[in-house]
GROMACS .gro file of C-alpha atoms in nm:
model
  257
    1UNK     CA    1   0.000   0.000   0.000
    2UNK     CA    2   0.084   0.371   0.007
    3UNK     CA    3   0.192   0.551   0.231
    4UNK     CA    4  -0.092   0.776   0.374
    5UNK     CA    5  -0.028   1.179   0.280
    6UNK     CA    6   0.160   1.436   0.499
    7UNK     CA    7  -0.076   1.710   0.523
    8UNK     CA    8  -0.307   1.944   0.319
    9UNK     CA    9  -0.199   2.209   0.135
   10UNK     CA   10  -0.369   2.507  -0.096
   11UNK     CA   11  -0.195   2.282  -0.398
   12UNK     CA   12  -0.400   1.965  -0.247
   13UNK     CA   13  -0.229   1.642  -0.092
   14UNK     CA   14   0.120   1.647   0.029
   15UNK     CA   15   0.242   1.296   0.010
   16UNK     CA   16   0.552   1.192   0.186
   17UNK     CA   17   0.919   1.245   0.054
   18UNK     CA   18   0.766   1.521  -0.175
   19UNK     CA   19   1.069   1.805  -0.184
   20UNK     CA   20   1.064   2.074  -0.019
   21UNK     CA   21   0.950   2.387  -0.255
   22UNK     CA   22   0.856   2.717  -0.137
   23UNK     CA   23   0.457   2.690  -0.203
   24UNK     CA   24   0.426   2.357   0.003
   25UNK     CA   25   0.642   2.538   0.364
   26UNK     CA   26   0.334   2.617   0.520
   27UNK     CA   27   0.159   2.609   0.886
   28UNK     CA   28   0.132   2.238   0.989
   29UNK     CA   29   0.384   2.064   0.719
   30UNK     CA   30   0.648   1.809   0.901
   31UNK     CA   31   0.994   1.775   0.686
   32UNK     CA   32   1.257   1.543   0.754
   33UNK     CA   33   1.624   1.757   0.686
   34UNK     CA   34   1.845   1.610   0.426
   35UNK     CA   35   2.130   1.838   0.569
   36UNK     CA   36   2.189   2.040   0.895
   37UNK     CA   37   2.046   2.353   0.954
   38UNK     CA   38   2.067   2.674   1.184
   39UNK     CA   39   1.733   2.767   1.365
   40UNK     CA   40   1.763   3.111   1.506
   41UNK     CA   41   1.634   3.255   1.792
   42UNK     CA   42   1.422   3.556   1.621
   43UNK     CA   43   1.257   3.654   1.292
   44UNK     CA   44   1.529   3.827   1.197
   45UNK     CA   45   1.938   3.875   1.305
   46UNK     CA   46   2.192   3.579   1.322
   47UNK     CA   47   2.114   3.518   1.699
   48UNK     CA   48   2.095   3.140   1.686
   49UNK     CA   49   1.879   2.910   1.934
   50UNK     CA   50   1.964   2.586   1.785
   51UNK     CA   51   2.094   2.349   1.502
   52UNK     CA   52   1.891   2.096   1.356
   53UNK     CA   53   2.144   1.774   1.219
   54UNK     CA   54   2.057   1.607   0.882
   55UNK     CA   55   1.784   1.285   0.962
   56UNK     CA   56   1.592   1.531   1.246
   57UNK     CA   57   1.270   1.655   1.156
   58UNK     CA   58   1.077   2.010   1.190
   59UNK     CA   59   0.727   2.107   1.129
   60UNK     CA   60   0.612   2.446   1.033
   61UNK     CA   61   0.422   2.630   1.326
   62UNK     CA   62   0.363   2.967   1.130
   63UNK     CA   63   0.509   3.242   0.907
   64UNK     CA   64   0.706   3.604   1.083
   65UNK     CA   65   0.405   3.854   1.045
   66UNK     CA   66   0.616   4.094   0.960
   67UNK     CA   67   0.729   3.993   0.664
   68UNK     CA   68   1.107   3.905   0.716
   69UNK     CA   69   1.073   3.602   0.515
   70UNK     CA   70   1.144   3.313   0.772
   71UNK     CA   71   0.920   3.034   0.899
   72UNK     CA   72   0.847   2.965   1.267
   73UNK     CA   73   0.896   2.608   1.338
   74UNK     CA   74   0.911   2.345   1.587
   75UNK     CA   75   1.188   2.048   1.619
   76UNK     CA   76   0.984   1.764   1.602
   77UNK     CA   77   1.222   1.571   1.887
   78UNK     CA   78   1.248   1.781   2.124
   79UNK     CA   79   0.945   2.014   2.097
   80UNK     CA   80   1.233   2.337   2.037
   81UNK     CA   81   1.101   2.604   1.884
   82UNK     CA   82   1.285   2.829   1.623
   83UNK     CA   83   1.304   3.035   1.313
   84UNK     CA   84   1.447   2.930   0.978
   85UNK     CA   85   1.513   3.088   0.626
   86UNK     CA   86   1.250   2.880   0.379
   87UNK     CA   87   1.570   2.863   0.138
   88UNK     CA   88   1.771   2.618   0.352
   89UNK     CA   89   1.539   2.372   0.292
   90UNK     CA   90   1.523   2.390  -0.098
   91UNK     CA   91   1.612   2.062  -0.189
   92UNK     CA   92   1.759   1.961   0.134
   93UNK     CA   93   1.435   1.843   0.310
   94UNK     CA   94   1.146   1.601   0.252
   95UNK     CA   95   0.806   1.600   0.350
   96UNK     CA   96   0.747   1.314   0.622
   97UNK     CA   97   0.484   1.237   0.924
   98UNK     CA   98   0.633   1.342   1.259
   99UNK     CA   99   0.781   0.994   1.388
  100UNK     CA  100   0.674   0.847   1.725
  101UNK     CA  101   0.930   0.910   2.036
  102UNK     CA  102   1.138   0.629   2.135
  103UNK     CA  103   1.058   0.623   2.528
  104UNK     CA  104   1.328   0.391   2.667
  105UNK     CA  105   1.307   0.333   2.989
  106UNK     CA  106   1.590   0.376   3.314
  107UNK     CA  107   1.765   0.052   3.242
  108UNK     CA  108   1.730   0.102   2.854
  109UNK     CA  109   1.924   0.418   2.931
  110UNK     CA  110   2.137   0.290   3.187
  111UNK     CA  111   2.283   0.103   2.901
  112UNK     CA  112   2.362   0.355   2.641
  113UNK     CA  113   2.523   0.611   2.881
  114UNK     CA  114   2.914   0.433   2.793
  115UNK     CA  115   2.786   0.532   2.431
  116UNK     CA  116   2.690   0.886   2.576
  117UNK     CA  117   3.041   0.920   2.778
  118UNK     CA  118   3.260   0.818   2.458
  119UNK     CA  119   3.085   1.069   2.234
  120UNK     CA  120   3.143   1.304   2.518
  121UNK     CA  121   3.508   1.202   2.553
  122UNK     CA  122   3.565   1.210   2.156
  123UNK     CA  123   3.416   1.564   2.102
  124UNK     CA  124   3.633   1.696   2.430
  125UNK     CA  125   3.938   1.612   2.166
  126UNK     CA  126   3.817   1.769   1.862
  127UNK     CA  127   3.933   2.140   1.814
  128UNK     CA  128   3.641   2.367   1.937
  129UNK     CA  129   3.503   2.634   2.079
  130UNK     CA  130   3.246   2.723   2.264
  131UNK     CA  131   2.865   2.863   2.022
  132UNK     CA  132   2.613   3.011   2.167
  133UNK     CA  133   2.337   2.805   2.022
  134UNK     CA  134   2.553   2.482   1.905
  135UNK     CA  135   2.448   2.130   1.931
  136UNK     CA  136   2.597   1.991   1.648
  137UNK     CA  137   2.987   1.997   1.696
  138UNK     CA  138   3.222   2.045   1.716
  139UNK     CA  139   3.125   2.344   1.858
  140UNK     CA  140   2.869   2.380   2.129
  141UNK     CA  141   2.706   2.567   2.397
  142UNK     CA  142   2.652   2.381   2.764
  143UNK     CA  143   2.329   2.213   2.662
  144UNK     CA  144   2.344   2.178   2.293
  145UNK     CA  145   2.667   1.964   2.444
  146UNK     CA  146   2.508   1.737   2.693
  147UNK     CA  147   2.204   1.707   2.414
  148UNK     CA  148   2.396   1.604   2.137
  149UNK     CA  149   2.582   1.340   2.369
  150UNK     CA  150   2.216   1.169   2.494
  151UNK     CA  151   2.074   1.200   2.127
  152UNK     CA  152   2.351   1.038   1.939
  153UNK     CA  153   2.285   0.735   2.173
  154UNK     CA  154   1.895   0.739   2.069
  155UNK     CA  155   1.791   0.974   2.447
  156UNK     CA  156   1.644   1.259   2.368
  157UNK     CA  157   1.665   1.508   2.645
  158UNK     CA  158   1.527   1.899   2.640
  159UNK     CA  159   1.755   2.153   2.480
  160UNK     CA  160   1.806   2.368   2.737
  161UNK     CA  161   2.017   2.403   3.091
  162UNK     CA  162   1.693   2.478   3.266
  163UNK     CA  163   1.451   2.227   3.123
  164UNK     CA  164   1.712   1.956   3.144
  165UNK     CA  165   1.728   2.028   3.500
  166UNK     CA  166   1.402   1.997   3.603
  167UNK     CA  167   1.386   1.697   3.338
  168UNK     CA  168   1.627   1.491   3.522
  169UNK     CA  169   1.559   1.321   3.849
  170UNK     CA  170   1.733   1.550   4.116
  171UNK     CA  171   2.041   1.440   4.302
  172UNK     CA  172   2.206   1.585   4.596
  173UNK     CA  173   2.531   1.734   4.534
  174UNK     CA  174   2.762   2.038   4.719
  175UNK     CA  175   3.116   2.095   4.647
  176UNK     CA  176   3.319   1.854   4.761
  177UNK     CA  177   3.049   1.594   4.848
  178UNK     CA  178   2.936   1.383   4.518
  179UNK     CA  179   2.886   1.036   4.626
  180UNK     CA  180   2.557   0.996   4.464
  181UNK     CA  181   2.643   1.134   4.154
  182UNK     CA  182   2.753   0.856   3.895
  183UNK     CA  183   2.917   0.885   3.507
  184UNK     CA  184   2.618   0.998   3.327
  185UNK     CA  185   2.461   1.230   3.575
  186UNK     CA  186   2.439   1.631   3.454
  187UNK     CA  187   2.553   1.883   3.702
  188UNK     CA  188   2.338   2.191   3.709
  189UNK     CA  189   2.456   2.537   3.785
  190UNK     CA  190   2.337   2.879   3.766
  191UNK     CA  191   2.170   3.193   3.992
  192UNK     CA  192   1.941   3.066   4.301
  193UNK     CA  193   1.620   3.127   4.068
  194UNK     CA  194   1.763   3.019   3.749
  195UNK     CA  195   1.962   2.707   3.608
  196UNK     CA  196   2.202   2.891   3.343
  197UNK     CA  197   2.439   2.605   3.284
  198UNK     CA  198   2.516   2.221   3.289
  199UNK     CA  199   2.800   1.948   3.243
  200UNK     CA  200   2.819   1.559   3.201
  201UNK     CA  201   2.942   1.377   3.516
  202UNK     CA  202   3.207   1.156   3.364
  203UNK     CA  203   3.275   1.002   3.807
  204UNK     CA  204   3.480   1.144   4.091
  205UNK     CA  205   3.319   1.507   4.072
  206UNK     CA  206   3.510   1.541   3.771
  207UNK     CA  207   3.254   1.749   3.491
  208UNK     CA  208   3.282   1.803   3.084
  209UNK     CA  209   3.111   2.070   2.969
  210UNK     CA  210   3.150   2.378   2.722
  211UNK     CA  211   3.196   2.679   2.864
  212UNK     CA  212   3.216   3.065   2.753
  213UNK     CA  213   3.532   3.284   2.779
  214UNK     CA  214   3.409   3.478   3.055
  215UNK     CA  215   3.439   3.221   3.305
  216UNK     CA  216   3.536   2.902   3.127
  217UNK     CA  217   3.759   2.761   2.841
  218UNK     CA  218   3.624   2.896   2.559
  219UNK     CA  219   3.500   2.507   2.465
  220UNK     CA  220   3.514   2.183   2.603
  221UNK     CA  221   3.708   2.058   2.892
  222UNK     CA  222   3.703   1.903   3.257
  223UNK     CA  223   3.651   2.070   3.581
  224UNK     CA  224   3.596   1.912   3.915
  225UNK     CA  225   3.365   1.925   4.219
  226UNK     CA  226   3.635   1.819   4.410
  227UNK     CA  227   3.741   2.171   4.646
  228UNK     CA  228   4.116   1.975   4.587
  229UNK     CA  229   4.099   2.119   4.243
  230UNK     CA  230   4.153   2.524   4.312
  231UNK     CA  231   4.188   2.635   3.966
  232UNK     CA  232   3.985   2.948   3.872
  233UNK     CA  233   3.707   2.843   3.690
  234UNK     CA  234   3.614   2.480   3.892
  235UNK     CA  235   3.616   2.744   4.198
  236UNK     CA  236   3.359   2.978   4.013
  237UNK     CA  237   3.142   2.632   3.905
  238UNK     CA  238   3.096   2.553   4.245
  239UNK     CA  239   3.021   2.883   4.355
  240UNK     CA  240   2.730   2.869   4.108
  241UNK     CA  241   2.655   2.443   4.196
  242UNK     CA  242   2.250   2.430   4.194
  243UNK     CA  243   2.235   2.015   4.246
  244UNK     CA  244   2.261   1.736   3.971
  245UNK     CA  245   2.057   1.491   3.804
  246UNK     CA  246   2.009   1.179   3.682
  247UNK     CA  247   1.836   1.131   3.310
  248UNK     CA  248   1.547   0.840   3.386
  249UNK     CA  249   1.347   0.899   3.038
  250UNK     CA  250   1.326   1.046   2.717
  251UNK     CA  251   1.179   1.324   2.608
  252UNK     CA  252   0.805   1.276   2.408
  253UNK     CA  253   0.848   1.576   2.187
  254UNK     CA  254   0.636   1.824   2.350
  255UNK     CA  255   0.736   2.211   2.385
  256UNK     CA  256   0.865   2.355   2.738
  257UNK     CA  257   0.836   2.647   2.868
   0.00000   0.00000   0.00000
């Protein structure tokens, strides 16, 4: 049999792997990306909120009423919402039905995190730097980073620092006392109202995560719970130390707040 169409359009059905073309990008559409793209944060400017890898899929939540051109969408994964230029997706995205979540469970997780710690440990030794807005590599922000690790191992987690934190199961954690915390967990930092940043536990208090110039490396590297360690910037991590977490599902898709 066929398979069943995509969605409606004004030009009639939309059936799946029709290409992309600027007449069918409208309000409801799901496409599956033949090649990365940027999703920015606004209708217009380069401020960027995410990047979408090739195989991920978006659907098409609205148009800027303005009249800057770009499309309001939402990444069908991880419920993140963005703007894109309609351009990028000339010929490098195919109409598809949003696919299901795959909802493992703790021990299905449990079981991919050596695959999450070796991406983690592989992309620590590429040249990067840390990007605002990056979850592809090799440059990323904090949460794009701990993202990308979970996804490439089939977990999706929420974008963010914040949502991941409340995502997670909590674990207690101060500086200097991390027995509960094991390879895996994601260390949460940040103001007393406000989680602003996060790194993977890799065991021993020891953290990867990318970090800005102001206070970090400029990119990935390892800093440590541990008050032992009295460089400058694992001092000003645990000055900021919120708690941890432990990832326990995946994420079904739907938009945070």
């Amino acid at each position: 049999p066929s398979a069943p169409p995509v969605a409606f359009t004004n030009l009639g059905i939309l059936a799946p792997g029709t290409p992309a073309a600027p007449e069918l990008l409208v309000t409801g559409t799901t496409w599956t990306l033949l090649a990365p793209l940027p999703c920015y944060s606004r209708p217009r400017g380069q401020g960027l909120a995410t990047e979408a890898a090739a195989g991920r899929q978006l659907t098409v939540t609205g148009a800027d009423p303005a009249g800057a051109g770009r499309l309001r969408v939402r990444l069908v994964e991880d419920g993140y919402p963005g703007w894109i230029d309609p351009a990028q997706l000339l010929g490098q995205a195919r109409a598809s039905s949003p696919r299901p979540p795959q909802m493992w469970g703790s021990a299905a997780i449990k079981a991919r995190l050596d695959s999450v710690l070796a991406f983690a440990e592989a992309a620590r030794h590429r040249p990067n730097r840390y990007l605002w807005g990056g979850s592809l590599g090799p440059d990323y922000d904090c949460s794009g980073f701990t993202q990308a690790a979970f996804a490439q191992a089939g977990i999706w987690i929420p974008r963010d620092a914040y949502q991941q934190e409340r995502f997670c199961q909590p674990l207690a954690v101060r500086p200097g006392t991390y027995g509960l915390l094991q390879p895996g967990d994601l260390i949460f930092f940040g103001r007393p109202t406000r989680c602003t940043h996060v790194g993977l536990h890799l065991g021993q208090g020891r953290y990867l995560h990318s970090s800005g110039r102001e206070h970090g490396h400029n990119g990935l590297a390892i800093n440590s719970l541990d008050r032992h360690h009295q460089d400058a910037i694992s001092r000003h991590y645990r000055q900021e130390l919120r708690g941890a977490g432990r990832v326990q599902r995946c994420h079904d898709g739907t938009t945070l707040a």
